[in-house]
XYZ file of N, CA and C in Angstrom:
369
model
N -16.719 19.950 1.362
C -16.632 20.197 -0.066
C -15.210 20.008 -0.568
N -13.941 20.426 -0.011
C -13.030 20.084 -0.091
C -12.599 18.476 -0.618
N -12.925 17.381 0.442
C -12.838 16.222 0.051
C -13.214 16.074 -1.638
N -14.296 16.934 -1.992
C -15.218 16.235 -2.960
C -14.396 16.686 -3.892
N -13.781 18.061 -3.970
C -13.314 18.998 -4.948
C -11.590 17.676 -4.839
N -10.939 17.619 -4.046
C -9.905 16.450 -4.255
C -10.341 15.447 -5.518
N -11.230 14.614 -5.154
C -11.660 13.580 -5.466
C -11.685 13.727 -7.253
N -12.412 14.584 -7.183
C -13.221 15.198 -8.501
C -11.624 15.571 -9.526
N -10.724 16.106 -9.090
C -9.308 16.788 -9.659
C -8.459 15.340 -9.201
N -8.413 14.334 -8.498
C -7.519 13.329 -8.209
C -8.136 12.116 -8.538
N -8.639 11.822 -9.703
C -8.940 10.011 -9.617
C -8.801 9.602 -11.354
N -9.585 8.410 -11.285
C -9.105 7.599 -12.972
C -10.516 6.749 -12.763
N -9.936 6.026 -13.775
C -11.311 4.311 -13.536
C -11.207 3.696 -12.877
N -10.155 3.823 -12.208
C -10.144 2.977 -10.899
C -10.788 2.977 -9.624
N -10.399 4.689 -9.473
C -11.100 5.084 -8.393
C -9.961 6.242 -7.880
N -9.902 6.370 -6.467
C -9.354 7.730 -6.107
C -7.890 7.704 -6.130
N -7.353 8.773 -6.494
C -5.318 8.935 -6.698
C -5.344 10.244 -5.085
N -5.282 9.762 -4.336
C -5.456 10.337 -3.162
C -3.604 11.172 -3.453
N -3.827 12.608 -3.795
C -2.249 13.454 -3.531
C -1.493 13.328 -1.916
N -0.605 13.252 -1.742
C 0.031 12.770 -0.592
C 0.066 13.255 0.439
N -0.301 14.949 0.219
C -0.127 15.575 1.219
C -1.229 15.794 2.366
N -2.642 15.250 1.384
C -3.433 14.665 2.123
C -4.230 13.208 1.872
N -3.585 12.752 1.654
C -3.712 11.045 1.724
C -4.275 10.920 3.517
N -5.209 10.096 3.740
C -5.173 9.524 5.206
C -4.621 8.552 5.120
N -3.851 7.739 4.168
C -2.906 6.741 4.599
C -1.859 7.000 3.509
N -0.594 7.133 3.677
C 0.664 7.344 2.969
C 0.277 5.751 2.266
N 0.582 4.449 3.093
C 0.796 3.251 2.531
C -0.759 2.426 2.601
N -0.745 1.419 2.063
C -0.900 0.049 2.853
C -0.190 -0.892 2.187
N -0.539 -1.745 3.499
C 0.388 -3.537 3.097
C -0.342 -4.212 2.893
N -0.725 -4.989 1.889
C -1.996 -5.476 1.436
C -1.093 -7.224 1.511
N -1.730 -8.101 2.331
C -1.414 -9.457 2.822
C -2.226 -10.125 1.785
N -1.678 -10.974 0.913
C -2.468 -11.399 -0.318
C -3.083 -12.493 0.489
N -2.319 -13.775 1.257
C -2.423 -15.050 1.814
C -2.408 -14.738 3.532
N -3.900 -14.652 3.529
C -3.885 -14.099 5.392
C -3.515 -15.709 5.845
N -4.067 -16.851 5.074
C -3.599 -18.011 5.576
C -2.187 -18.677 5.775
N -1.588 -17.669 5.520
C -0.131 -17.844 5.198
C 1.096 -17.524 6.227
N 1.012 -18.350 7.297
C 1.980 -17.749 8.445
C 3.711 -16.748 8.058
N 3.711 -17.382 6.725
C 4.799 -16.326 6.310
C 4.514 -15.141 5.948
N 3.760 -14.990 4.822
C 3.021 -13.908 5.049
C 2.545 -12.946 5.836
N 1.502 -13.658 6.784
C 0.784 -12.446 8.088
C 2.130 -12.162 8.723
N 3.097 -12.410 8.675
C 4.163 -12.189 9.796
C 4.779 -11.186 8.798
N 5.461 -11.321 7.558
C 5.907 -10.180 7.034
C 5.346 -9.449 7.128
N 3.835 -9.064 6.250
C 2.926 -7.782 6.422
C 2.769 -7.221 7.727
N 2.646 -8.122 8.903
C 2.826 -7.601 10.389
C 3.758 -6.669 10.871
N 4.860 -7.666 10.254
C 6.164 -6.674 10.267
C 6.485 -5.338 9.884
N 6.213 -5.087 8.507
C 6.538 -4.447 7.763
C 5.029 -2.860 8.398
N 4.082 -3.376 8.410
C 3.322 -2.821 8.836
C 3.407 -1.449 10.312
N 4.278 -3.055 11.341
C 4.869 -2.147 12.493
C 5.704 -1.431 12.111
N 7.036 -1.676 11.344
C 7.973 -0.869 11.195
C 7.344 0.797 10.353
N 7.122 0.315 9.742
C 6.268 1.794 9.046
C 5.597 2.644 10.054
N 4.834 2.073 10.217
C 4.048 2.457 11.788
C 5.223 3.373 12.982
N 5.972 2.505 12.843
C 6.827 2.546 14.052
C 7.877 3.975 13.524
N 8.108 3.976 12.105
C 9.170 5.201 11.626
C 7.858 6.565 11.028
N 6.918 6.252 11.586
C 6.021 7.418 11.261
C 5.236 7.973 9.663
N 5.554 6.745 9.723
C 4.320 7.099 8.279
C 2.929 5.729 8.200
N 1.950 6.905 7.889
C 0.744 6.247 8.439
C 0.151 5.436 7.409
N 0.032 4.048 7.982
C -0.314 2.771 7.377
C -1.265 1.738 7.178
N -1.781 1.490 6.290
C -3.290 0.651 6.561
C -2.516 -0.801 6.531
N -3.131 -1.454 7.148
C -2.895 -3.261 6.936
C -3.881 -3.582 6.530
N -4.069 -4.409 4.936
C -4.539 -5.033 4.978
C -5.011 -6.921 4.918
N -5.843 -7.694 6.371
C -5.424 -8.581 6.144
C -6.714 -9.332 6.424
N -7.583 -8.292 5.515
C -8.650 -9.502 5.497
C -8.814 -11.150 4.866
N -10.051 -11.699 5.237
C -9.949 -12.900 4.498
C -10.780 -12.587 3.539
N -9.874 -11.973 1.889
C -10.812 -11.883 0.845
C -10.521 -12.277 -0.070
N -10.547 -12.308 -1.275
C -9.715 -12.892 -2.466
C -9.007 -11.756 -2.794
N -7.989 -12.240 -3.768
C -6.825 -11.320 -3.997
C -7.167 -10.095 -5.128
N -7.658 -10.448 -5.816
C -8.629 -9.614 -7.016
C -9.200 -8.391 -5.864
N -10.334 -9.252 -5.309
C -10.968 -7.560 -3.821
C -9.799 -6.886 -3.194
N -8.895 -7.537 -2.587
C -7.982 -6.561 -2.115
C -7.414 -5.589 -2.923
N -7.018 -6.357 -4.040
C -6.194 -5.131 -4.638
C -7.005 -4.232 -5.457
N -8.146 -4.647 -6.284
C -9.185 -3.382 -6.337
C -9.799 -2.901 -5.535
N -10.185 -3.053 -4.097
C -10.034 -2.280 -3.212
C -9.269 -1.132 -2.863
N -7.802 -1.886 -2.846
C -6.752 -0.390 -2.914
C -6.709 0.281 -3.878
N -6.560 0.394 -4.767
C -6.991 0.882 -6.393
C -7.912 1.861 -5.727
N -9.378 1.463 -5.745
C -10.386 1.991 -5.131
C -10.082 3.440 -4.512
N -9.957 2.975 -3.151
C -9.576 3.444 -2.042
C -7.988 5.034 -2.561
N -7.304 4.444 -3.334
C -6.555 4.943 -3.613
C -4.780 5.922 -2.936
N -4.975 5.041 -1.721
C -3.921 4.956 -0.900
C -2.697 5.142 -1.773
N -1.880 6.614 -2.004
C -0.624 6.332 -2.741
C 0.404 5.594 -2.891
N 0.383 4.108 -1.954
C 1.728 3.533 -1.980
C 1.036 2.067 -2.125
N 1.279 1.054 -2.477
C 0.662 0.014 -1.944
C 1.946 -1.163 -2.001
N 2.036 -1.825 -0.509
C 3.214 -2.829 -0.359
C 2.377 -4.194 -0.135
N 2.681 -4.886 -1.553
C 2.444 -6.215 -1.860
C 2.986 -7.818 -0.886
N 2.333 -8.016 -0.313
C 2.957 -9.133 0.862
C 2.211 -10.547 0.133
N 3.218 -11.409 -0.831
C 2.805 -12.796 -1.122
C 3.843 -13.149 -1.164
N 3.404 -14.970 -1.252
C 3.871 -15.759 -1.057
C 5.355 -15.852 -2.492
N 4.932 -15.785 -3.564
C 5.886 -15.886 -4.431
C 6.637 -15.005 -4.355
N 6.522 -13.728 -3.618
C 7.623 -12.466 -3.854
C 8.744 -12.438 -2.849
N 7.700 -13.389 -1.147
C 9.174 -13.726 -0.420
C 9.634 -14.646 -0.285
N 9.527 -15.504 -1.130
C 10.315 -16.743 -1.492
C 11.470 -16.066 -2.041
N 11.606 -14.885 -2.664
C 12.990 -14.265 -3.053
C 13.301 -13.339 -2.245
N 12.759 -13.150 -0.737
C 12.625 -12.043 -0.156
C 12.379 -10.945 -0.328
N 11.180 -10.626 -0.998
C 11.012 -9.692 -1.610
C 9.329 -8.985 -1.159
N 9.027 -7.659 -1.575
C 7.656 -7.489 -1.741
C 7.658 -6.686 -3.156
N 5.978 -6.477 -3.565
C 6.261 -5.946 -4.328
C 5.719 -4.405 -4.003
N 6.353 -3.434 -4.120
C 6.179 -2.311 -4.236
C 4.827 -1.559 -5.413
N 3.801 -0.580 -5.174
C 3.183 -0.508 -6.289
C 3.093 1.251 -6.196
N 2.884 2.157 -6.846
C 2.779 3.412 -6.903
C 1.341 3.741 -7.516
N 0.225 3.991 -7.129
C -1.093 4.504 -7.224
C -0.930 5.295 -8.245
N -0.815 6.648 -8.458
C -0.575 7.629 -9.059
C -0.215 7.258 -10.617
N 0.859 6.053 -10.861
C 1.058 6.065 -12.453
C 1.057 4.123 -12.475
N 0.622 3.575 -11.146
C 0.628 2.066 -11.882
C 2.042 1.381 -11.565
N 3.437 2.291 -11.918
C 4.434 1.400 -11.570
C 4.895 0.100 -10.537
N 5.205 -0.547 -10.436
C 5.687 -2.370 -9.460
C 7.009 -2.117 -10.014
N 7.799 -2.495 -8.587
C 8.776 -3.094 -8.650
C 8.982 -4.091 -7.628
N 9.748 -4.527 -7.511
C 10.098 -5.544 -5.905
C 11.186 -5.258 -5.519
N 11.044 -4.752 -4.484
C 11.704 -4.211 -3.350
C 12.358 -5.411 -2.428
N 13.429 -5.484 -1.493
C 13.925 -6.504 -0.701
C 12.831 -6.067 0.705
N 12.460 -6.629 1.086
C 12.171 -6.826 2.488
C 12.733 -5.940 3.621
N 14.261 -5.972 3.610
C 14.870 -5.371 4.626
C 15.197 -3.620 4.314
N 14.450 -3.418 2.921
C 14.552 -2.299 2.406
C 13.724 -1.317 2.038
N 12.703 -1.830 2.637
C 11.257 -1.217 2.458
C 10.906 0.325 3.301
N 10.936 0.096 4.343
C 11.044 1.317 5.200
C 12.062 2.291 4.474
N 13.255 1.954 4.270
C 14.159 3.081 3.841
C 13.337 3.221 2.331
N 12.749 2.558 1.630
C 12.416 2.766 0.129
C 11.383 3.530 0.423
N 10.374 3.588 1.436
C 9.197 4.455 1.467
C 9.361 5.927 2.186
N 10.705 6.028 3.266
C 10.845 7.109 4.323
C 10.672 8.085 3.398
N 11.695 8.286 2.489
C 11.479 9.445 1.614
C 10.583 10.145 0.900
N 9.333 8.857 0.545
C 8.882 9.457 -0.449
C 7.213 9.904 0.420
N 7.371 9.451 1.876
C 6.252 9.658 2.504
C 6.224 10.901 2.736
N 7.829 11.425 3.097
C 7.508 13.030 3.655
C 6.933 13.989 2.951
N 5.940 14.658 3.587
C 5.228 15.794 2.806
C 6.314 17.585 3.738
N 6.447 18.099 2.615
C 6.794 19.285 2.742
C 5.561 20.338 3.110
């Protein structure tokens, strides 16, 4: 009942605003171009490193269109979502997205982990 009572106090039209402290996934990395050897390798990356500094991470890298993935996460409502395409690391970049109010920015690549450490920790 718990879950339901979350759900019911945490969502929009989108779908669920999962609060952080119980989120089952802090992030995901949503791989826009799984066909995209630059791509799967950043999101890979970025994926392990998160992984690797302890905050828990979905990958996603199905083969779907880009519209399903990202209303999927929407959906799903994972509080963080890290954007892995092709146009964002051509400047080295991803784009950063925040569930909760909608905000994007683009973040550098080599700055991602430190941009998320903080805001993963739950007190």
């Amino acid at each position: 009942r718990l879950v339901g009572a979350i759900i019911e106090a945490f969502h929009d039209d989108k779908g669920i605003i999962w609060p952080l402290a119980v989120a089952p996934y802090k992030v995901v990395v949503i791989n826009l171009k799984h066909d995209d050897a630059a791509c799967t390798q950043a999101a890979e990356k970025i994926y392990a490193d998160l992984q690797g500094s302890g905050i828990e991470t979905l990958l996603d890298d199905r083969d779907a269109r880009i519209g399903a993935k990202l209303g999927d996460a929407e959906l799903i409502g994972i509080p963080y979502q890290v954007i892995v395409g092709p146009k964002s690391l051509a400047d080295d970049c991803v784009e950063f997205k925040t569930r909760a109010n909608g905000t994007a920015e683009n973040i550098a690549l080599s700055d991602i982990t430190a941009h998320l450490q903080p805001r993963c920790v739950v007190a």
